[in-house]
PDB file of N, CA, C and O in Angstrom:
ATOM      1  N   TYR A1492       0.825  -1.208   0.000  1.00 56.00           N
ATOM      2  CA  TYR A1492       0.000   0.000   0.000  1.00 56.00           C
ATOM      3  C   TYR A1492       0.858   1.257   0.000  1.00 56.00           C
ATOM      4  O   TYR A1492       0.574   2.205  -0.703  1.00 56.00           O
ATOM      5  N   GLY A1493       1.940   1.249   0.800  1.00 61.00           N
ATOM      6  CA  GLY A1493       2.812   2.418   0.886  1.00 61.00           C
ATOM      7  C   GLY A1493       3.448   2.775  -0.447  1.00 61.00           C
ATOM      8  O   GLY A1493       3.543   3.938  -0.815  1.00 61.00           O
ATOM      9  N   LEU A1494       3.879   1.761  -1.188  1.00 62.00           N
ATOM     10  CA  LEU A1494       4.490   1.993  -2.503  1.00 62.00           C
ATOM     11  C   LEU A1494       3.491   2.602  -3.473  1.00 62.00           C
ATOM     12  O   LEU A1494       3.836   3.491  -4.248  1.00 62.00           O
ATOM     13  N   ILE A1495       2.247   2.138  -3.402  1.00 65.00           N
ATOM     14  CA  ILE A1495       1.206   2.674  -4.290  1.00 65.00           C
ATOM     15  C   ILE A1495       0.966   4.151  -3.986  1.00 65.00           C
ATOM     16  O   ILE A1495       0.834   4.960  -4.893  1.00 65.00           O
ATOM     17  N   CYS A1496       0.936   4.509  -2.714  1.00 57.00           N
ATOM     18  CA  CYS A1496       0.738   5.909  -2.322  1.00 57.00           C
ATOM     19  C   CYS A1496       1.881   6.785  -2.823  1.00 57.00           C
ATOM     20  O   CYS A1496       1.662   7.880  -3.333  1.00 57.00           O
ATOM     21  N   ILE A1497       3.107   6.311  -2.668  1.00 63.00           N
ATOM     22  CA  ILE A1497       4.268   7.067  -3.140  1.00 63.00           C
ATOM     23  C   ILE A1497       4.191   7.245  -4.644  1.00 63.00           C
ATOM     24  O   ILE A1497       4.404   8.343  -5.163  1.00 63.00           O
ATOM     25  N   PHE A1498       3.864   6.176  -5.373  1.00 61.00           N
ATOM     26  CA  PHE A1498       3.752   6.255  -6.824  1.00 61.00           C
ATOM     27  C   PHE A1498       2.649   7.238  -7.229  1.00 61.00           C
ATOM     28  O   PHE A1498       2.826   8.051  -8.131  1.00 61.00           O
ATOM     29  N   ALA A1499       1.516   7.178  -6.551  1.00 61.00           N
ATOM     30  CA  ALA A1499       0.400   8.073  -6.863  1.00 61.00           C
ATOM     31  C   ALA A1499       0.794   9.529  -6.637  1.00 61.00           C
ATOM     32  O   ALA A1499       0.470  10.400  -7.450  1.00 61.00           O
ATOM     33  N   ARG A1500       1.511   9.798  -5.546  1.00 63.00           N
ATOM     34  CA  ARG A1500       1.954  11.170  -5.288  1.00 63.00           C
ATOM     35  C   ARG A1500       2.926  11.641  -6.359  1.00 63.00           C
ATOM     36  O   ARG A1500       2.841  12.763  -6.838  1.00 63.00           O
ATOM     37  N   LYS A1501       3.861  10.797  -6.746  1.00 60.00           N
ATOM     38  CA  LYS A1501       4.822  11.168  -7.780  1.00 60.00           C
ATOM     39  C   LYS A1501       4.129  11.396  -9.112  1.00 60.00           C
ATOM     40  O   LYS A1501       4.464  12.322  -9.847  1.00 60.00           O
ATOM     41  N   LEU A1502       3.155  10.566  -9.437  1.00 61.00           N
ATOM     42  CA  LEU A1502       2.411  10.724 -10.679  1.00 61.00           C
ATOM     43  C   LEU A1502       1.655  12.043 -10.678  1.00 61.00           C
ATOM     44  O   LEU A1502       1.651  12.763 -11.668  1.00 61.00           O
ATOM     45  N   LYS A1503       1.067  12.392  -9.549  1.00 59.00           N
ATOM     46  CA  LYS A1503       0.343  13.655  -9.429  1.00 59.00           C
ATOM     47  C   LYS A1503       1.301  14.832  -9.624  1.00 59.00           C
ATOM     48  O   LYS A1503       1.000  15.785 -10.326  1.00 59.00           O
ATOM     49  N   LEU A1504       2.476  14.760  -9.007  1.00 53.00           N
ATOM     50  CA  LEU A1504       3.475  15.821  -9.177  1.00 53.00           C
ATOM     51  C   LEU A1504       3.928  15.907 -10.627  1.00 53.00           C
ATOM     52  O   LEU A1504       4.110  16.988 -11.178  1.00 53.00           O
ATOM     53  N   PHE A1505       4.110  14.753 -11.268  1.00 53.00           N
ATOM     54  CA  PHE A1505       4.534  14.727 -12.657  1.00 53.00           C
ATOM     55  C   PHE A1505       3.485  15.385 -13.540  1.00 53.00           C
ATOM     56  O   PHE A1505       3.793  16.213 -14.379  1.00 53.00           O
ATOM     57  N   LYS A1506       2.223  15.052 -13.339  1.00 53.00           N
ATOM     58  CA  LYS A1506       1.158  15.641 -14.154  1.00 53.00           C
ATOM     59  C   LYS A1506       1.079  17.139 -13.930  1.00 53.00           C
ATOM     60  O   LYS A1506       0.869  17.895 -14.861  1.00 53.00           O
ATOM     61  N   ARG A1507       1.248  17.581 -12.693  1.00 51.00           N
ATOM     62  CA  ARG A1507       1.187  19.005 -12.403  1.00 51.00           C
ATOM     63  C   ARG A1507       2.308  19.746 -13.132  1.00 51.00           C
ATOM     64  O   ARG A1507       2.114  20.824 -13.665  1.00 51.00           O
ATOM     65  N   SER A1508       3.499  19.153 -13.166  1.00 50.00           N
ATOM     66  CA  SER A1508       4.624  19.813 -13.802  1.00 50.00           C
ATOM     67  C   SER A1508       4.503  19.828 -15.328  1.00 50.00           C
ATOM     68  O   SER A1508       5.181  20.589 -15.990  1.00 50.00           O
ATOM     69  N   GLU A1509       3.663  18.952 -15.885  1.00 64.00           N
ATOM     70  CA  GLU A1509       3.475  18.940 -17.334  1.00 64.00           C
ATOM     71  C   GLU A1509       2.641  20.118 -17.819  1.00 64.00           C
ATOM     72  O   GLU A1509       2.691  20.467 -18.978  1.00 64.00           O
ATOM     73  N   GLN A1510       1.862  20.715 -16.916  1.00 78.00           N
ATOM     74  CA  GLN A1510       0.995  21.824 -17.308  1.00 78.00           C
ATOM     75  C   GLN A1510       1.851  23.028 -17.683  1.00 78.00           C
ATOM     76  O   GLN A1510       2.680  23.493 -16.906  1.00 78.00           O
ATOM     77  N   LYS A1511       1.661  23.510 -18.886  1.00 89.00           N
ATOM     78  CA  LYS A1511       2.421  24.652 -19.369  1.00 89.00           C
ATOM     79  C   LYS A1511       1.676  25.934 -19.017  1.00 89.00           C
ATOM     80  O   LYS A1511       0.543  26.140 -19.445  1.00 89.00           O
ATOM     81  N   LEU A1512       2.312  26.778 -18.213  1.00 94.00           N
ATOM     82  CA  LEU A1512       1.689  28.029 -17.799  1.00 94.00           C
ATOM     83  C   LEU A1512       2.378  29.243 -18.401  1.00 94.00           C
ATOM     84  O   LEU A1512       1.759  30.285 -18.542  1.00 94.00           O
ATOM     85  N   ASN A1513       3.653  29.090 -18.717  1.00 96.00           N
ATOM     86  CA  ASN A1513       4.339  30.243 -19.300  1.00 96.00           C
ATOM     87  C   ASN A1513       4.947  29.891 -20.658  1.00 96.00           C
ATOM     88  O   ASN A1513       5.130  28.729 -20.981  1.00 96.00           O
ATOM     89  N   ARG A1514       5.224  30.942 -21.428  1.00 97.00           N
ATOM     90  CA  ARG A1514       5.800  30.813 -22.769  1.00 97.00           C
ATOM     91  C   ARG A1514       7.192  31.443 -22.831  1.00 97.00           C
ATOM     92  O   ARG A1514       7.662  31.831 -23.898  1.00 97.00           O
ATOM     93  N   ILE A1515       7.839  31.556 -21.698  1.00 97.00           N
ATOM     94  CA  ILE A1515       9.128  32.243 -21.647  1.00 97.00           C
ATOM     95  C   ILE A1515      10.132  31.581 -22.585  1.00 97.00           C
ATOM     96  O   ILE A1515      10.809  32.268 -23.366  1.00 97.00           O
ATOM     97  N   LYS A1516      10.212  30.275 -22.551  1.00 97.00           N
ATOM     98  CA  LYS A1516      11.166  29.553 -23.393  1.00 97.00           C
ATOM     99  C   LYS A1516      10.879  29.795 -24.879  1.00 97.00           C
ATOM    100  O   LYS A1516      11.804  29.993 -25.675  1.00 97.00           O
ATOM    101  N   VAL A1517       9.612  29.802 -25.250  1.00 96.00           N
ATOM    102  CA  VAL A1517       9.219  30.022 -26.643  1.00 96.00           C
ATOM    103  C   VAL A1517       9.623  31.425 -27.095  1.00 96.00           C
ATOM    104  O   VAL A1517      10.223  31.603 -28.160  1.00 96.00           O
ATOM    105  N   VAL A1518       9.293  32.415 -26.277  1.00 97.00           N
ATOM    106  CA  VAL A1518       9.618  33.805 -26.627  1.00 97.00           C
ATOM    107  C   VAL A1518      11.131  33.999 -26.694  1.00 97.00           C
ATOM    108  O   VAL A1518      11.640  34.678 -27.594  1.00 97.00           O
ATOM    109  N   MET A1519      11.860  33.390 -25.772  1.00 97.00           N
ATOM    110  CA  MET A1519      13.317  33.504 -25.811  1.00 97.00           C
ATOM    111  C   MET A1519      13.896  32.904 -27.085  1.00 97.00           C
ATOM    112  O   MET A1519      14.817  33.465 -27.672  1.00 97.00           O
ATOM    113  N   ALA A1520      13.343  31.779 -27.527  1.00 97.00           N
ATOM    114  CA  ALA A1520      13.805  31.168 -28.778  1.00 97.00           C
ATOM    115  C   ALA A1520      13.512  32.099 -29.952  1.00 97.00           C
ATOM    116  O   ALA A1520      14.361  32.260 -30.842  1.00 97.00           O
ATOM    117  N   GLU A1521      12.338  32.711 -29.943  1.00 97.00           N
ATOM    118  CA  GLU A1521      11.981  33.656 -31.010  1.00 97.00           C
ATOM    119  C   GLU A1521      12.927  34.849 -31.027  1.00 97.00           C
ATOM    120  O   GLU A1521      13.232  35.395 -32.091  1.00 97.00           O
ATOM    121  N   LYS A1522      13.396  35.268 -29.859  1.00 97.00           N
ATOM    122  CA  LYS A1522      14.291  36.422 -29.736  1.00 97.00           C
ATOM    123  C   LYS A1522      15.765  36.016 -29.793  1.00 97.00           C
ATOM    124  O   LYS A1522      16.645  36.868 -29.681  1.00 97.00           O
ATOM    125  N   ASP A1523      16.013  34.699 -29.935  1.00 98.00           N
ATOM    126  CA  ASP A1523      17.380  34.161 -29.997  1.00 98.00           C
ATOM    127  C   ASP A1523      18.189  34.547 -28.757  1.00 98.00           C
ATOM    128  O   ASP A1523      19.326  35.007 -28.858  1.00 98.00           O
ATOM    129  N   LYS A1524      17.578  34.350 -27.580  1.00 98.00           N
ATOM    130  CA  LYS A1524      18.231  34.657 -26.312  1.00 98.00           C
ATOM    131  C   LYS A1524      18.432  33.370 -25.520  1.00 98.00           C
ATOM    132  O   LYS A1524      17.709  32.395 -25.696  1.00 98.00           O
ATOM    133  N   THR A1525      19.426  33.385 -24.635  1.00 97.00           N
ATOM    134  CA  THR A1525      19.736  32.205 -23.827  1.00 97.00           C
ATOM    135  C   THR A1525      19.294  32.404 -22.382  1.00 97.00           C
ATOM    136  O   THR A1525      19.053  33.538 -21.940  1.00 97.00           O
ATOM    137  N   GLY A1526      19.237  31.302 -21.664  1.00 97.00           N
ATOM    138  CA  GLY A1526      18.911  31.375 -20.252  1.00 97.00           C
ATOM    139  C   GLY A1526      19.944  32.166 -19.469  1.00 97.00           C
ATOM    140  O   GLY A1526      19.605  32.916 -18.552  1.00 97.00           O
ATOM    141  N   LEU A1527      21.206  32.019 -19.830  1.00 98.00           N
ATOM    142  CA  LEU A1527      22.275  32.768 -19.175  1.00 98.00           C
ATOM    143  C   LEU A1527      22.080  34.268 -19.387  1.00 98.00           C
ATOM    144  O   LEU A1527      22.202  35.068 -18.447  1.00 98.00           O
ATOM    145  N   TRP A1528      21.751  34.657 -20.619  1.00 98.00           N
ATOM    146  CA  TRP A1528      21.487  36.065 -20.914  1.00 98.00           C
ATOM    147  C   TRP A1528      20.348  36.580 -20.041  1.00 98.00           C
ATOM    148  O   TRP A1528      20.456  37.646 -19.427  1.00 98.00           O
ATOM    149  N   LEU A1529      19.246  35.818 -19.971  1.00 98.00           N
ATOM    150  CA  LEU A1529      18.094  36.254 -19.185  1.00 98.00           C
ATOM    151  C   LEU A1529      18.443  36.347 -17.704  1.00 98.00           C
ATOM    152  O   LEU A1529      18.053  37.313 -17.034  1.00 98.00           O
ATOM    153  N   SER A1530      19.181  35.387 -17.201  1.00 98.00           N
ATOM    154  CA  SER A1530      19.551  35.418 -15.777  1.00 98.00           C
ATOM    155  C   SER A1530      20.354  36.680 -15.457  1.00 98.00           C
ATOM    156  O   SER A1530      20.160  37.291 -14.405  1.00 98.00           O
ATOM    157  N   GLU A1531      21.223  37.078 -16.358  1.00 98.00           N
ATOM    158  CA  GLU A1531      22.002  38.306 -16.160  1.00 98.00           C
ATOM    159  C   GLU A1531      21.112  39.544 -16.223  1.00 98.00           C
ATOM    160  O   GLU A1531      21.305  40.501 -15.469  1.00 98.00           O
ATOM    161  N   GLN A1532      20.125  39.541 -17.100  1.00 98.00           N
ATOM    162  CA  GLN A1532      19.233  40.693 -17.264  1.00 98.00           C
ATOM    163  C   GLN A1532      18.338  40.919 -16.058  1.00 98.00           C
ATOM    164  O   GLN A1532      18.061  42.064 -15.693  1.00 98.00           O
ATOM    165  N   ILE A1533      17.862  39.837 -15.444  1.00 98.00           N
ATOM    166  CA  ILE A1533      16.890  39.984 -14.355  1.00 98.00           C
ATOM    167  C   ILE A1533      17.499  39.757 -12.970  1.00 98.00           C
ATOM    168  O   ILE A1533      16.801  39.859 -11.959  1.00 98.00           O
ATOM    169  N   GLY A1534      18.793  39.448 -12.913  1.00 98.00           N
ATOM    170  CA  GLY A1534      19.461  39.293 -11.628  1.00 98.00           C
ATOM    171  C   GLY A1534      19.063  38.047 -10.855  1.00 98.00           C
ATOM    172  O   GLY A1534      19.031  38.053  -9.631  1.00 98.00           O
ATOM    173  N   LYS A1535      18.751  36.995 -11.584  1.00 98.00           N
ATOM    174  CA  LYS A1535      18.422  35.699 -10.963  1.00 98.00           C
ATOM    175  C   LYS A1535      19.491  34.699 -11.373  1.00 98.00           C
ATOM    176  O   LYS A1535      20.164  34.874 -12.387  1.00 98.00           O
ATOM    177  N   SER A1536      19.625  33.636 -10.600  1.00 98.00           N
ATOM    178  CA  SER A1536      20.627  32.620 -10.950  1.00 98.00           C
ATOM    179  C   SER A1536      20.210  31.883 -12.222  1.00 98.00           C
ATOM    180  O   SER A1536      19.019  31.823 -12.563  1.00 98.00           O
ATOM    181  N   ASN A1537      21.184  31.328 -12.894  1.00 97.00           N
ATOM    182  CA  ASN A1537      20.913  30.540 -14.093  1.00 97.00           C
ATOM    183  C   ASN A1537      20.025  29.343 -13.751  1.00 97.00           C
ATOM    184  O   ASN A1537      19.171  28.946 -14.542  1.00 97.00           O
ATOM    185  N   THR A1538      20.209  28.786 -12.562  1.00 97.00           N
ATOM    186  CA  THR A1538      19.393  27.652 -12.115  1.00 97.00           C
ATOM    187  C   THR A1538      17.925  28.058 -11.985  1.00 97.00           C
ATOM    188  O   THR A1538      17.030  27.334 -12.421  1.00 97.00           O
ATOM    189  N   THR A1539      17.673  29.208 -11.392  1.00 98.00           N
ATOM    190  CA  THR A1539      16.300  29.692 -11.231  1.00 98.00           C
ATOM    191  C   THR A1539      15.650  29.929 -12.579  1.00 98.00           C
ATOM    192  O   THR A1539      14.510  29.512 -12.817  1.00 98.00           O
ATOM    193  N   VAL A1540      16.356  30.574 -13.485  1.00 98.00           N
ATOM    194  CA  VAL A1540      15.821  30.832 -14.825  1.00 98.00           C
ATOM    195  C   VAL A1540      15.542  29.511 -15.534  1.00 98.00           C
ATOM    196  O   VAL A1540      14.512  29.361 -16.196  1.00 98.00           O
ATOM    197  N   SER A1541      16.428  28.543 -15.382  1.00 97.00           N
ATOM    198  CA  SER A1541      16.208  27.231 -15.987  1.00 97.00           C
ATOM    199  C   SER A1541      14.900  26.614 -15.475  1.00 97.00           C
ATOM    200  O   SER A1541      14.152  25.993 -16.244  1.00 97.00           O
ATOM    201  N   LYS A1542      14.614  26.781 -14.200  1.00 97.00           N
ATOM    202  CA  LYS A1542      13.365  26.268 -13.631  1.00 97.00           C
ATOM    203  C   LYS A1542      12.151  26.962 -14.244  1.00 97.00           C
ATOM    204  O   LYS A1542      11.122  26.335 -14.475  1.00 97.00           O
ATOM    205  N   TYR A1543      12.263  28.274 -14.510  1.00 97.00           N
ATOM    206  CA  TYR A1543      11.172  28.989 -15.184  1.00 97.00           C
ATOM    207  C   TYR A1543      10.981  28.432 -16.599  1.00 97.00           C
ATOM    208  O   TYR A1543       9.858  28.186 -17.030  1.00 97.00           O
ATOM    209  N   LEU A1544      12.084  28.254 -17.313  1.00 97.00           N
ATOM    210  CA  LEU A1544      12.021  27.818 -18.705  1.00 97.00           C
ATOM    211  C   LEU A1544      11.464  26.411 -18.844  1.00 97.00           C
ATOM    212  O   LEU A1544      10.789  26.101 -19.834  1.00 97.00           O
ATOM    213  N   ASN A1545      11.734  25.564 -17.864  1.00 95.00           N
ATOM    214  CA  ASN A1545      11.284  24.175 -17.921  1.00 95.00           C
ATOM    215  C   ASN A1545      10.011  23.921 -17.120  1.00 95.00           C
ATOM    216  O   ASN A1545       9.645  22.770 -16.896  1.00 95.00           O
ATOM    217  N   GLN A1546       9.360  25.008 -16.695  1.00 94.00           N
ATOM    218  CA  GLN A1546       8.053  24.947 -16.031  1.00 94.00           C
ATOM    219  C   GLN A1546       8.079  24.234 -14.677  1.00 94.00           C
ATOM    220  O   GLN A1546       7.046  23.801 -14.190  1.00 94.00           O
ATOM    221  N   ARG A1547       9.246  24.100 -14.066  1.00 95.00           N
ATOM    222  CA  ARG A1547       9.307  23.469 -12.740  1.00 95.00           C
ATOM    223  C   ARG A1547       8.896  24.456 -11.660  1.00 95.00           C
ATOM    224  O   ARG A1547       8.399  24.072 -10.611  1.00 95.00           O
ATOM    225  N   VAL A1548       9.120  25.750 -11.925  1.00 95.00           N
ATOM    226  CA  VAL A1548       8.752  26.839 -11.018  1.00 95.00           C
ATOM    227  C   VAL A1548       8.206  27.959 -11.893  1.00 95.00           C
ATOM    228  O   VAL A1548       8.697  28.178 -13.003  1.00 95.00           O
ATOM    229  N   GLN A1549       7.197  28.666 -11.379  1.00 96.00           N
ATOM    230  CA  GLN A1549       6.658  29.809 -12.106  1.00 96.00           C
ATOM    231  C   GLN A1549       7.166  31.093 -11.453  1.00 96.00           C
ATOM    232  O   GLN A1549       7.178  31.200 -10.227  1.00 96.00           O
ATOM    233  N   PRO A1550       7.573  32.076 -12.257  1.00 97.00           N
ATOM    234  CA  PRO A1550       8.033  33.346 -11.678  1.00 97.00           C
ATOM    235  C   PRO A1550       6.873  34.108 -11.057  1.00 97.00           C
ATOM    236  O   PRO A1550       5.729  33.993 -11.508  1.00 97.00           O
ATOM    237  N   ASP A1551       7.184  34.899 -10.029  1.00 97.00           N
ATOM    238  CA  ASP A1551       6.151  35.763  -9.468  1.00 97.00           C
ATOM    239  C   ASP A1551       5.879  36.900 -10.454  1.00 97.00           C
ATOM    240  O   ASP A1551       6.582  37.046 -11.471  1.00 97.00           O
ATOM    241  N   LEU A1552       4.860  37.686 -10.186  1.00 96.00           N
ATOM    242  CA  LEU A1552       4.450  38.723 -11.145  1.00 96.00           C
ATOM    243  C   LEU A1552       5.525  39.782 -11.364  1.00 96.00           C
ATOM    244  O   LEU A1552       5.709  40.259 -12.487  1.00 96.00           O
ATOM    245  N   LYS A1553       6.235  40.158 -10.307  1.00 98.00           N
ATOM    246  CA  LYS A1553       7.304  41.146 -10.444  1.00 98.00           C
ATOM    247  C   LYS A1553       8.394  40.616 -11.378  1.00 98.00           C
ATOM    248  O   LYS A1553       8.849  41.320 -12.285  1.00 98.00           O
ATOM    249  N   THR A1554       8.782  39.373 -11.168  1.00 98.00           N
ATOM    250  CA  THR A1554       9.815  38.759 -12.009  1.00 98.00           C
ATOM    251  C   THR A1554       9.320  38.584 -13.431  1.00 98.00           C
ATOM    252  O   THR A1554      10.073  38.822 -14.383  1.00 98.00           O
ATOM    253  N   LEU A1555       8.067  38.195 -13.585  1.00 98.00           N
ATOM    254  CA  LEU A1555       7.499  38.044 -14.925  1.00 98.00           C
ATOM    255  C   LEU A1555       7.552  39.375 -15.669  1.00 98.00           C
ATOM    256  O   LEU A1555       7.879  39.422 -16.861  1.00 98.00           O
ATOM    257  N   ASN A1556       7.267  40.468 -14.966  1.00 98.00           N
ATOM    258  CA  ASN A1556       7.343  41.796 -15.573  1.00 98.00           C
ATOM    259  C   ASN A1556       8.788  42.134 -15.964  1.00 98.00           C
ATOM    260  O   ASN A1556       9.033  42.698 -17.037  1.00 98.00           O
ATOM    261  N   GLU A1557       9.748  41.776 -15.117  1.00 98.00           N
ATOM    262  CA  GLU A1557      11.160  42.006 -15.432  1.00 98.00           C
ATOM    263  C   GLU A1557      11.580  41.207 -16.666  1.00 98.00           C
ATOM    264  O   GLU A1557      12.327  41.705 -17.516  1.00 98.00           O
ATOM    265  N   ILE A1558      11.089  39.989 -16.769  1.00 98.00           N
ATOM    266  CA  ILE A1558      11.398  39.145 -17.928  1.00 98.00           C
ATOM    267  C   ILE A1558      10.809  39.763 -19.191  1.00 98.00           C
ATOM    268  O   ILE A1558      11.481  39.849 -20.225  1.00 98.00           O
ATOM    269  N   ALA A1559       9.563  40.221 -19.102  1.00 98.00           N
ATOM    270  CA  ALA A1559       8.916  40.857 -20.253  1.00 98.00           C
ATOM    271  C   ALA A1559       9.701  42.089 -20.692  1.00 98.00           C
ATOM    272  O   ALA A1559       9.916  42.302 -21.894  1.00 98.00           O
ATOM    273  N   ASN A1560      10.128  42.901 -19.738  1.00 98.00           N
ATOM    274  CA  ASN A1560      10.913  44.096 -20.079  1.00 98.00           C
ATOM    275  C   ASN A1560      12.235  43.719 -20.731  1.00 98.00           C
ATOM    276  O   ASN A1560      12.644  44.338 -21.719  1.00 98.00           O
ATOM    277  N   ALA A1561      12.908  42.718 -20.194  1.00 98.00           N
ATOM    278  CA  ALA A1561      14.198  42.290 -20.759  1.00 98.00           C
ATOM    279  C   ALA A1561      14.030  41.788 -22.191  1.00 98.00           C
ATOM    280  O   ALA A1561      14.878  42.048 -23.052  1.00 98.00           O
ATOM    281  N   LEU A1562      12.915  41.097 -22.450  1.00 98.00           N
ATOM    282  CA  LEU A1562      12.662  40.534 -23.784  1.00 98.00           C
ATOM    283  C   LEU A1562      11.922  41.510 -24.702  1.00 98.00           C
ATOM    284  O   LEU A1562      11.691  41.211 -25.868  1.00 98.00           O
ATOM    285  N   ASP A1563      11.554  42.667 -24.153  1.00 98.00           N
ATOM    286  CA  ASP A1563      10.837  43.703 -24.907  1.00 98.00           C
ATOM    287  C   ASP A1563       9.527  43.161 -25.490  1.00 98.00           C
ATOM    288  O   ASP A1563       9.250  43.317 -26.678  1.00 98.00           O
ATOM    289  N   VAL A1564       8.749  42.506 -24.616  1.00 98.00           N
ATOM    290  CA  VAL A1564       7.431  41.998 -25.001  1.00 98.00           C
ATOM    291  C   VAL A1564       6.423  42.362 -23.920  1.00 98.00           C
ATOM    292  O   VAL A1564       6.791  42.724 -22.799  1.00 98.00           O
ATOM    293  N   ASP A1565       5.145  42.244 -24.256  1.00 98.00           N
ATOM    294  CA  ASP A1565       4.088  42.428 -23.277  1.00 98.00           C
ATOM    295  C   ASP A1565       4.055  41.209 -22.363  1.00 98.00           C
ATOM    296  O   ASP A1565       4.300  40.090 -22.812  1.00 98.00           O
ATOM    297  N   VAL A1566       3.746  41.423 -21.092  1.00 97.00           N
ATOM    298  CA  VAL A1566       3.678  40.319 -20.130  1.00 97.00           C
ATOM    299  C   VAL A1566       2.754  39.212 -20.625  1.00 97.00           C
ATOM    300  O   VAL A1566       3.057  38.033 -20.481  1.00 97.00           O
ATOM    301  N   LYS A1567       1.642  39.587 -21.231  1.00 96.00           N
ATOM    302  CA  LYS A1567       0.686  38.567 -21.680  1.00 96.00           C
ATOM    303  C   LYS A1567       1.285  37.642 -22.739  1.00 96.00           C
ATOM    304  O   LYS A1567       0.825  36.512 -22.889  1.00 96.00           O
ATOM    305  N   ASP A1568       2.308  38.098 -23.457  1.00 97.00           N
ATOM    306  CA  ASP A1568       2.977  37.243 -24.444  1.00 97.00           C
ATOM    307  C   ASP A1568       3.770  36.113 -23.787  1.00 97.00           C
ATOM    308  O   ASP A1568       4.143  35.147 -24.451  1.00 97.00           O
ATOM    309  N   LEU A1569       4.021  36.242 -22.486  1.00 97.00           N
ATOM    310  CA  LEU A1569       4.785  35.235 -21.761  1.00 97.00           C
ATOM    311  C   LEU A1569       3.888  34.190 -21.095  1.00 97.00           C
ATOM    312  O   LEU A1569       4.387  33.246 -20.495  1.00 97.00           O
ATOM    313  N   LEU A1570       2.573  34.387 -21.181  1.00 95.00           N
ATOM    314  CA  LEU A1570       1.635  33.490 -20.513  1.00 95.00           C
ATOM    315  C   LEU A1570       0.859  32.663 -21.508  1.00 95.00           C
ATOM    316  O   LEU A1570       0.516  33.123 -22.598  1.00 95.00           O
ATOM    317  N   VAL A1571       0.553  31.442 -21.128  1.00 92.00           N
ATOM    318  CA  VAL A1571      -0.308  30.575 -21.933  1.00 92.00           C
ATOM    319  C   VAL A1571      -1.736  31.041 -21.714  1.00 92.00           C
ATOM    320  O   VAL A1571      -2.175  31.209 -20.573  1.00 92.00           O
ATOM    321  N   SER A1572      -2.460  31.275 -22.792  1.00 89.00           N
ATOM    322  CA  SER A1572      -3.839  31.743 -22.689  1.00 89.00           C
ATOM    323  C   SER A1572      -4.727  30.678 -22.063  1.00 89.00           C
ATOM    324  O   SER A1572      -4.544  29.482 -22.290  1.00 89.00           O
ATOM    325  N   ASN A1573      -5.697  31.125 -21.310  1.00 84.00           N
ATOM    326  CA  ASN A1573      -6.655  30.183 -20.737  1.00 84.00           C
ATOM    327  C   ASN A1573      -7.883  30.037 -21.621  1.00 84.00           C
ATOM    328  O   ASN A1573      -8.845  29.384 -21.256  1.00 84.00           O
ATOM    329  N   ARG A1574      -7.850  30.612 -22.771  1.00 81.00           N
ATOM    330  CA  ARG A1574      -8.976  30.525 -23.721  1.00 81.00           C
ATOM    331  C   ARG A1574      -8.613  29.656 -24.901  1.00 81.00           C
ATOM    332  O   ARG A1574      -7.581  29.548 -25.381  1.00 81.00           O
TER     333      ARG A1574
END
């Protein structure tokens, strides 16, 4: 029973992480920018930016605004539409 619970929790975490909420990686590719470049622009570690790009962590609104400014795009261009 314990193994099943652990597996179920991991599966739930895996499914949650699959949900795409931001488009930062897509916009960066369109702008031909790297994660290292973005980390330098917004003053975050390369590891943190990598987590944003791979959807493991979502940036807070202040950081999202900083990312939009660095990439010269509207904040809404960095978000996946809910429509």
